[in-house]
CSV table of C-alpha atoms in Angstrom, one decimal:
chain,number,residue,atom,x,y,z
K,65,MET,CA,0.8,34.1,-2.6
K,66,LYS,CA,2.0,30.9,-0.8
K,67,LYS,CA,4.2,28.7,-2.9
K,68,ASN,CA,3.9,24.9,-2.9
K,69,LYS,CA,6.7,22.5,-3.6
K,70,LEU,CA,5.8,19.6,-5.7
K,71,ILE,CA,6.2,16.2,-4.1
K,72,THR,CA,8.3,14.1,-6.3
K,73,ALA,CA,8.9,11.0,-4.3
K,74,ALA,CA,6.5,8.1,-4.5
K,75,LEU,CA,5.9,5.4,-2.0
K,76,ILE,CA,6.1,1.9,-3.4
K,77,THR,CA,4.2,-0.5,-1.2
K,78,ALA,CA,5.7,-4.0,-0.9
K,79,ILE,CA,3.4,-7.0,-1.1
K,80,ALA,CA,2.9,-8.4,2.4
K,81,THR,CA,4.5,-11.8,3.0
K,82,GLY,CA,3.3,-14.5,5.2
K,83,SER,CA,4.8,-17.6,6.8
K,84,VAL,CA,3.6,-21.1,7.8
K,85,THR,CA,5.1,-23.5,10.2
K,86,ALA,CA,5.4,-27.3,10.5
K,87,ASN,CA,3.3,-29.2,13.0
K,88,VAL,CA,4.4,-32.3,14.9
K,89,TYR,CA,1.6,-34.6,16.1
K,90,ALA,CA,1.9,-37.7,18.3
K,91,GLY,CA,5.6,-38.2,17.5
K,92,ARG,CA,4.9,-38.0,13.7
K,93,SER,CA,5.5,-34.9,11.7
K,94,TYR,CA,2.7,-33.7,9.4
K,95,SER,CA,4.5,-30.8,7.9
K,96,LEU,CA,4.6,-28.7,4.8
K,97,SER,CA,7.4,-30.7,3.3
K,98,GLN,CA,7.8,-28.0,0.7
K,99,ASN,CA,7.1,-24.4,0.5
K,100,ALA,CA,7.7,-24.1,4.2
K,101,SER,CA,7.5,-20.3,3.9
K,102,VAL,CA,5.4,-18.2,1.7
K,103,SER,CA,6.6,-15.0,0.2
K,104,THR,CA,6.3,-13.0,-3.0
K,105,THR,CA,9.4,-14.0,-4.9
K,106,THR,CA,11.1,-11.6,-7.2
K,107,LYS,CA,10.4,-13.0,-10.7
K,108,ILE,CA,12.6,-12.4,-13.7
K,109,GLY,CA,10.4,-11.1,-16.5
K,110,THR,CA,9.6,-13.4,-19.3
K,111,GLY,CA,11.0,-10.9,-21.8
K,112,SER,CA,7.5,-10.2,-23.0
K,113,SER,CA,5.6,-6.9,-23.0
K,114,PRO,CA,1.9,-6.4,-22.8
K,115,SER,CA,0.0,-6.7,-26.1
K,116,LEU,CA,-1.9,-3.4,-26.3
K,117,ALA,CA,-3.6,-1.9,-29.4
K,118,GLU,CA,-2.3,1.5,-30.6
K,119,GLY,CA,-3.7,4.1,-28.2
K,120,GLU,CA,-4.8,1.5,-25.7
K,121,ALA,CA,-3.8,1.7,-22.1
K,122,MET,CA,-3.6,-1.1,-19.6
K,123,THR,CA,-6.4,-1.0,-17.1
K,124,VAL,CA,-6.3,-1.9,-13.4
K,125,ASP,CA,-8.6,-4.8,-13.9
K,126,ALA,CA,-6.5,-6.3,-16.7
K,127,ALA,CA,-3.3,-5.9,-14.7
K,128,VAL,CA,-4.9,-7.4,-11.6
K,129,ALA,CA,-6.2,-10.4,-13.5
K,130,ARG,CA,-2.7,-11.1,-14.9
K,131,ALA,CA,-1.0,-10.5,-11.6
K,132,ILE,CA,-3.3,-13.0,-9.8
K,133,GLU,CA,-2.7,-15.5,-12.6
K,134,ARG,CA,1.1,-15.2,-12.3
K,135,SER,CA,1.3,-14.8,-8.5
K,136,THR,CA,3.8,-17.2,-7.0
K,137,THR,CA,2.5,-16.3,-3.6
K,138,ILE,CA,-1.0,-17.4,-4.4
K,139,LYS,CA,0.3,-20.6,-6.1
K,140,THR,CA,2.3,-21.4,-3.0
K,141,TYR,CA,-0.7,-21.0,-0.8
K,142,GLU,CA,-2.8,-23.2,-3.1
K,143,ASP,CA,0.0,-25.8,-3.0
K,144,ASN,CA,0.0,-25.6,0.8
K,145,ILE,CA,-3.7,-26.1,0.9
K,146,GLU,CA,-3.3,-29.4,-1.1
K,147,ILE,CA,-0.5,-30.5,1.2
K,148,THR,CA,-2.6,-29.7,4.3
K,149,GLU,CA,-5.5,-31.7,2.9
K,150,ASP,CA,-3.1,-34.7,2.4
K,151,ASN,CA,-1.9,-34.2,6.0
K,152,LEU,CA,-5.5,-34.2,7.1
K,153,ASP,CA,-6.1,-37.5,5.4
K,154,ASP,CA,-3.0,-39.0,7.1
K,155,VAL,CA,-4.0,-37.7,10.5
K,156,ARG,CA,-7.5,-39.1,10.0
K,157,VAL,CA,-6.2,-42.6,9.3
K,158,ASP,CA,-3.7,-42.5,12.1
K,159,ARG,CA,-6.3,-41.4,14.6
K,160,LEU,CA,-8.5,-44.4,13.6
K,161,ASP,CA,-5.6,-46.7,14.2
K,162,ALA,CA,-4.6,-45.2,17.5
K,163,THR,CA,-5.6,-47.1,20.7
K,164,GLU,CA,-4.1,-45.1,23.5
K,165,TRP,CA,-6.0,-42.1,24.9
K,166,ASN,CA,-3.1,-39.7,24.6
K,167,GLU,CA,-2.5,-40.7,21.0
K,168,VAL,CA,-6.2,-40.2,20.1
K,169,ASN,CA,-6.2,-36.8,21.8
K,170,SER,CA,-2.9,-35.8,20.1
K,171,TYR,CA,-4.3,-36.7,16.7
K,172,ALA,CA,-7.5,-34.8,17.4
K,173,ILE,CA,-5.5,-31.7,18.3
K,174,SER,CA,-3.4,-32.2,15.1
K,175,TYR,CA,-6.5,-32.5,13.0
K,176,LYS,CA,-8.0,-29.3,14.4
K,177,GLN,CA,-4.8,-27.5,13.8
K,178,LEU,CA,-4.6,-28.6,10.2
K,179,GLU,CA,-8.2,-27.6,9.6
K,180,LEU,CA,-7.6,-24.1,10.9
K,181,GLN,CA,-4.3,-23.9,9.0
K,182,LYS,CA,-6.2,-24.7,5.8
K,183,GLU,CA,-8.6,-21.9,6.4
K,184,ASP,CA,-5.7,-19.6,7.1
K,185,TYR,CA,-4.3,-20.3,3.7
K,186,LYS,CA,-7.6,-19.6,2.0
K,187,ASP,CA,-7.9,-16.3,3.8
K,188,LYS,CA,-4.3,-15.3,2.8
K,189,ILE,CA,-5.1,-16.0,-0.8
K,190,GLU,CA,-8.0,-13.5,-0.7
K,191,VAL,CA,-5.9,-10.9,1.1
K,192,GLU,CA,-3.1,-11.4,-1.4
K,193,LYS,CA,-5.6,-10.6,-4.2
K,194,GLN,CA,-6.6,-7.4,-2.3
K,195,SER,CA,-2.9,-6.5,-1.9
K,196,ILE,CA,-2.2,-7.0,-5.5
K,197,ARG,CA,-5.0,-4.6,-6.5
K,198,TYR,CA,-3.9,-2.0,-4.0
K,199,ASN,CA,-0.3,-2.2,-5.2
K,200,ILE,CA,-1.2,-2.0,-8.9
K,201,GLU,CA,-3.4,1.0,-8.3
K,202,ASN,CA,-0.5,2.6,-6.4
K,203,TYR,CA,2.0,1.9,-9.2
K,204,PHE,CA,-0.4,3.3,-11.8
K,205,SER,CA,-1.0,6.5,-9.8
K,206,THR,CA,2.7,7.0,-9.3
K,207,ILE,CA,3.4,6.6,-13.1
K,208,LEU,CA,0.6,8.9,-14.1
K,209,TYR,CA,1.3,11.6,-11.5
K,210,MET,CA,5.0,11.7,-12.4
K,211,GLN,CA,4.3,11.8,-16.1
K,212,ASP,CA,2.0,14.9,-15.4
K,213,TYR,CA,4.9,16.5,-13.5
K,214,LEU,CA,7.4,15.9,-16.3
K,215,ALA,CA,4.9,17.4,-18.8
K,216,ILE,CA,5.4,20.8,-17.2
K,217,TYR,CA,9.0,20.2,-16.1
K,218,ASP,CA,10.5,22.4,-18.9
K,219,GLU,CA,8.3,25.2,-17.9
K,220,ILE,CA,9.3,24.7,-14.3
K,221,LEU,CA,13.0,24.8,-15.1
K,222,ASP,CA,12.6,27.8,-17.4
K,223,VAL,CA,10.9,29.9,-14.7
K,224,ALA,CA,13.4,28.7,-12.1
K,225,ALA,CA,16.4,29.7,-14.3
K,226,ARG,CA,15.0,33.1,-15.1
K,227,SER,CA,14.2,33.6,-11.4
K,228,LEU,CA,17.7,32.6,-10.5
K,229,GLU,CA,19.2,35.1,-13.0
K,230,VAL,CA,17.2,37.9,-11.3
K,231,THR,CA,18.4,36.8,-7.9
K,232,LYS,CA,22.0,36.8,-9.2
K,233,LYS,CA,21.6,40.4,-10.3
K,234,GLN,CA,20.1,41.4,-7.0
K,235,TYR,CA,23.1,39.7,-5.2
K,236,GLU,CA,25.6,41.5,-7.5
K,237,LEU,CA,23.9,44.8,-6.7
K,238,GLY,CA,24.1,44.1,-3.0
K,239,MET,CA,20.4,43.9,-2.6
K,240,ILE,CA,20.4,40.4,-1.0
K,241,SER,CA,22.9,38.5,1.1
K,242,GLN,CA,25.2,35.7,0.2
K,243,ASN,CA,23.1,33.3,2.2
K,244,GLU,CA,19.9,34.3,0.3
K,245,TYR,CA,21.7,33.9,-3.0
K,246,ASP,CA,23.1,30.5,-2.0
K,247,GLN,CA,19.6,29.4,-0.9
K,248,ALA,CA,18.2,30.4,-4.3
K,249,VAL,CA,21.0,28.4,-6.1
K,250,ASN,CA,20.1,25.4,-4.0
K,251,GLU,CA,16.5,25.7,-4.8
K,252,TYR,CA,17.3,25.9,-8.5
K,253,ASN,CA,19.5,22.8,-8.3
K,254,GLU,CA,16.6,21.0,-6.5
K,255,GLN,CA,14.4,21.8,-9.5
K,256,VAL,CA,17.1,20.4,-11.9
K,257,THR,CA,17.4,17.1,-10.0
K,258,SER,CA,13.7,16.8,-9.6
K,259,LYS,CA,13.4,15.6,-13.2
K,260,THR,CA,15.7,12.7,-12.4
K,261,THR,CA,13.7,12.0,-9.2
K,262,ALA,CA,10.5,11.8,-11.2
K,263,GLU,CA,12.0,9.7,-13.9
K,264,ASN,CA,13.4,7.3,-11.3
K,265,SER,CA,10.1,7.1,-9.6
K,266,ILE,CA,8.4,6.1,-12.9
K,267,SER,CA,11.1,3.6,-13.6
K,268,SER,CA,10.8,2.1,-10.1
K,269,ALA,CA,7.0,1.8,-10.5
K,270,TYR,CA,7.3,0.1,-13.8
K,271,THR,CA,9.9,-2.3,-12.5
K,272,ALA,CA,7.7,-3.3,-9.5
K,273,LEU,CA,4.7,-3.5,-11.8
K,274,ASN,CA,6.4,-5.6,-14.4
K,275,THR,CA,7.7,-7.9,-11.7
K,276,LEU,CA,4.2,-8.4,-10.4
K,277,LEU,CA,2.8,-9.0,-13.9
K,278,ASP,CA,5.7,-11.2,-15.0
K,279,TYR,CA,6.7,-8.9,-17.9
K,280,ASN,CA,10.1,-7.7,-19.0
K,281,VAL,CA,11.2,-5.4,-16.1
K,282,ALA,CA,12.2,-2.7,-18.6
K,283,ALA,CA,8.9,-2.7,-20.4
K,284,THR,CA,6.9,0.6,-20.4
K,285,TYR,CA,3.4,1.1,-21.7
K,286,PRO,CA,0.4,3.4,-21.2
K,287,VAL,CA,-1.7,2.8,-18.0
K,288,THR,CA,-5.0,4.2,-16.9
K,289,LEU,CA,-6.9,4.5,-13.6
K,290,ASP,CA,-10.2,4.9,-15.5
K,291,ASP,CA,-12.9,2.4,-14.8
K,292,GLU,CA,-13.5,0.2,-17.8
K,293,GLU,CA,-17.3,0.5,-17.6
K,294,THR,CA,-17.8,4.1,-16.4
K,295,GLY,CA,-14.7,5.7,-17.9
K,296,GLU,CA,-14.3,7.6,-14.6
K,297,SER,CA,-11.2,7.5,-12.5
K,298,ILE,CA,-11.3,5.0,-9.7
K,299,VAL,CA,-9.2,7.4,-7.6
K,300,VAL,CA,-11.8,9.6,-6.1
K,301,TYR,CA,-11.8,12.0,-3.1
K,302,GLU,CA,-14.4,11.3,-0.6
K,303,PRO,CA,-13.9,12.9,2.9
K,304,VAL,CA,-13.9,10.5,5.8
K,305,ASP,CA,-17.0,10.3,7.9
K,306,LYS,CA,-15.7,11.7,11.2
K,307,THR,CA,-18.0,9.4,13.2
K,308,THR,CA,-16.4,6.2,11.9
K,309,LEU,CA,-13.2,6.0,13.9
K,310,ALA,CA,-14.7,3.6,16.5
K,311,THR,CA,-16.1,1.4,13.7
K,312,ALA,CA,-12.7,1.4,11.9
K,313,VAL,CA,-10.9,0.4,15.1
K,314,ALA,CA,-13.4,-2.4,15.7
K,315,LEU,CA,-13.0,-3.7,12.2
K,316,ALA,CA,-9.2,-3.7,12.4
K,317,THR,CA,-9.3,-5.6,15.7
K,318,SER,CA,-11.9,-8.1,14.6
K,319,SER,CA,-11.7,-11.4,12.6
K,320,SER,CA,-12.2,-9.4,9.4
K,321,ASN,CA,-8.5,-8.7,9.8
K,322,ILE,CA,-6.9,-12.0,8.8
K,323,THR,CA,-3.9,-11.3,11.1
K,324,ILE,CA,-6.3,-11.1,14.0
K,325,LYS,CA,-8.2,-14.1,12.7
K,326,SER,CA,-5.1,-16.2,12.5
K,327,LEU,CA,-4.1,-15.3,16.1
K,328,GLU,CA,-7.6,-16.1,17.2
K,329,ARG,CA,-7.2,-19.5,15.7
K,330,ASN,CA,-4.0,-20.0,17.7
K,331,VAL,CA,-5.9,-19.1,20.8
K,332,GLU,CA,-8.6,-21.6,19.8
K,333,ILE,CA,-6.1,-24.4,19.4
K,334,ALA,CA,-4.4,-23.5,22.7
K,335,GLN,CA,-7.7,-23.4,24.5
K,336,TYR,CA,-8.7,-26.8,23.0
K,337,THR,CA,-5.5,-28.4,24.2
K,338,VAL,CA,-6.2,-27.1,27.7
K,339,ASP,CA,-9.8,-28.2,27.6
K,340,THR,CA,-8.9,-31.8,26.5
K,341,TYR,CA,-6.1,-32.2,29.0
K,342,SER,CA,-6.3,-35.1,31.3
K,343,ASN,CA,-3.8,-35.6,34.1
K,344,LEU,CA,-4.6,-39.3,34.0
K,345,TYR,CA,-3.5,-39.9,30.4
K,346,SER,CA,-1.6,-36.9,29.1
K,347,ASN,CA,2.2,-37.1,29.0
K,348,ASP,CA,2.5,-33.3,28.8
K,349,SER,CA,2.4,-30.8,31.7
K,350,GLU,CA,-0.9,-28.9,32.2
K,351,ILE,CA,1.2,-25.9,33.2
K,352,GLU,CA,2.9,-25.9,29.8
K,353,LYS,CA,-0.5,-26.0,28.0
K,354,THR,CA,-1.9,-23.2,30.2
K,355,ALA,CA,1.2,-21.1,29.5
K,356,ALA,CA,0.8,-21.7,25.8
K,357,LEU,CA,-2.8,-20.4,26.0
K,358,TYR,CA,-1.6,-17.3,27.9
K,359,THR,CA,1.1,-16.6,25.3
K,360,ALA,CA,-1.4,-17.0,22.4
K,361,THR,CA,-4.0,-14.8,24.2
K,362,SER,CA,-1.4,-12.1,25.0
K,363,SER,CA,-0.2,-12.1,21.4
K,364,LEU,CA,-3.7,-11.6,20.2
K,365,ASN,CA,-4.4,-8.8,22.6
K,366,ASN,CA,-1.1,-7.0,22.0
K,367,THR,CA,-1.7,-7.2,18.2
K,368,LYS,CA,-5.2,-5.7,18.6
K,369,LEU,CA,-3.7,-2.8,20.6
K,370,SER,CA,-1.1,-2.3,17.8
K,371,TYR,CA,-3.8,-2.2,15.1
K,372,GLU,CA,-5.9,0.1,17.2
K,373,ALA,CA,-3.0,2.5,17.4
K,374,SER,CA,-2.3,2.2,13.7
K,375,VAL,CA,-5.9,3.0,12.7
K,376,LYS,CA,-6.0,6.0,15.0
K,377,THR,CA,-2.7,7.3,13.4
K,378,LEU,CA,-4.1,6.7,10.0
K,379,TYR,CA,-7.3,8.6,10.9
K,380,GLN,CA,-5.2,11.6,11.9
K,381,ASN,CA,-3.2,11.4,8.6
K,382,ILE,CA,-6.5,11.4,6.7
K,383,LEU,CA,-7.7,14.5,8.6
K,384,GLU,CA,-4.4,16.3,7.9
K,385,ASN,CA,-4.6,15.3,4.3
K,386,GLU,CA,-8.1,16.7,4.0
K,387,TYR,CA,-7.0,19.9,5.6
K,388,SER,CA,-4.2,20.2,2.9
K,389,TYR,CA,-6.7,19.3,0.2
K,390,ASN,CA,-9.0,22.2,1.3
K,391,ASP,CA,-6.1,24.6,1.7
K,392,LEU,CA,-4.7,23.8,-1.7
K,393,ASN,CA,-8.1,24.2,-3.4
K,394,ASN,CA,-8.6,27.6,-1.6
K,395,GLN,CA,-5.2,28.7,-2.9
K,396,LEU,CA,-6.1,27.6,-6.4
K,397,THR,CA,-9.4,29.3,-6.3
K,398,THR,CA,-7.8,32.6,-5.1
K,399,LEU,CA,-5.1,32.4,-7.8
K,400,GLN,CA,-7.6,31.7,-10.6
K,401,ASN,CA,-9.8,34.5,-9.4
K,402,THR,CA,-6.9,37.0,-9.5
K,403,MET,CA,-5.2,35.7,-12.7
K,404,SER,CA,-7.0,38.2,-14.8
K,405,ILE,CA,-5.7,41.0,-12.5
K,406,TYR,CA,-2.2,39.7,-13.0
K,407,GLU,CA,-2.6,39.6,-16.7
K,408,LYS,CA,-3.9,43.2,-16.7
K,409,GLN,CA,-1.0,44.3,-14.5
K,410,TYR,CA,1.4,42.8,-17.0
K,411,GLU,CA,-0.3,44.6,-19.9
K,412,LEU,CA,0.1,47.8,-17.9
K,413,GLY,CA,3.8,47.1,-17.2
K,414,GLN,CA,3.1,46.8,-13.5
K,415,ILE,CA,4.6,43.3,-13.2
K,416,THR,CA,7.2,41.5,-15.3
K,417,GLU,CA,6.7,38.7,-17.7
K,418,LEU,CA,8.6,36.4,-15.3
K,419,ALA,CA,6.1,37.3,-12.5
K,420,LEU,CA,3.1,36.5,-14.8
K,421,ASP,CA,4.7,33.2,-16.0
K,422,SER,CA,5.4,32.3,-12.3
K,423,TYR,CA,1.7,32.8,-11.4
K,424,LYS,CA,0.6,30.6,-14.4
K,425,LEU,CA,3.1,27.9,-13.4
K,426,GLU,CA,1.9,28.1,-9.8
K,427,GLU,CA,-1.6,27.3,-11.0
K,428,LYS,CA,-0.4,24.2,-12.8
K,429,GLN,CA,1.6,23.1,-9.8
K,430,LEU,CA,-1.4,23.6,-7.5
K,431,VAL,CA,-3.5,21.4,-9.7
K,432,LEU,CA,-0.8,18.7,-9.5
K,433,SER,CA,-0.4,19.1,-5.8
K,434,ILE,CA,-4.2,18.7,-5.4
K,435,GLN,CA,-4.0,15.5,-7.4
K,436,ASP,CA,-1.2,14.2,-5.3
K,437,THR,CA,-3.3,14.9,-2.2
K,438,VAL,CA,-6.2,13.1,-3.8
K,439,ASN,CA,-4.0,10.1,-4.5
K,440,SER,CA,-2.7,9.9,-1.0
K,441,HIS,CA,-6.2,10.3,0.5
K,442,TYR,CA,-7.5,7.5,-1.7
K,443,PHE,CA,-4.9,5.0,-0.5
K,444,TYR,CA,-5.3,6.1,3.1
K,445,MET,CA,-9.0,5.4,2.8
K,446,GLN,CA,-8.3,2.0,1.2
K,447,GLN,CA,-6.3,1.1,4.4
K,448,TYR,CA,-8.8,2.7,6.7
K,449,GLU,CA,-11.7,0.6,5.3
K,450,ASN,CA,-9.7,-2.6,4.9
K,451,PRO,CA,-7.4,-3.5,7.8
K,452,ASN,CA,-5.8,-6.3,5.7
K,453,LEU,CA,-4.1,-3.5,3.7
K,454,LEU,CA,-2.5,-1.9,6.8
């Protein structure tokens, strides 16, 4: 029977950060005078903990709602929208007062840049909300999975200790080599430290979650991935449609991806400056404007290629995950079908109690490994279907 080692390390996905830049128009700066860069700042918890009734668990929707309300990143984008609107008003007035062609043209370009920048901030707010939900679901799944692991840890360590004792006797009798015995000792020590690994993963997940929710970073509380309306887990396993790779690539390289959309806006601005260029009135060089358009276009195309490669890699990861999922389920089915045989063999004295306990423990570990695979698959699919989460 193939043994499966439990995965005890969890990936904590950081919230994506964005940046904005100042713009200089016609010798006058219309810049984001504050909040010149946007990032998810690390907040010190308020000292509070969530108010949950006895037996109640925090749901994803409740956590997302609070995280959005407390998000400094979203607040910064909203502030930048207001600043951009003020800058738009200023440019509009200055453009009306301008008399020279090059001034009018420069203000027109500035106005277009600010309009697109404002739309960029709006898009980033929506993506930040999507990222918040993705991360909260990730934190919840880490906490719940590791808690399930710790629930059977004592059983894992008991079987491991008894197995090591048998191995030690085999070594003392000369039945196995020093290397084999040392390997068994190392595997036992790994099981011992796996508890600390699981506990640290839970602690890290709560710390990240509480930072996002603006709670005391040390607070712990029950969480659930069950949908509030249906009562069913939101983390489900649905195999990828193997005909969708081209569609997923197209989505990731389209304006549905706000990174691509932002770069497309840069190209639009660069193209506009080229189209409105006049060698009779412009002070700038046409070569410089054309070069800027080339740079913006190249950046857009290179980024599209990067996203295409990322989606293809993700697709392969999904297929490998699905292979593991099927393999683990086959192993579990085989083990469950033969468990009655092992129990009968134990009754007849054909196998030891340790062997029977090992088979029972393996069944529980397989169930956990399958859940871990389901979790991974779910988050892979979230990214596959939404390039803003890549």
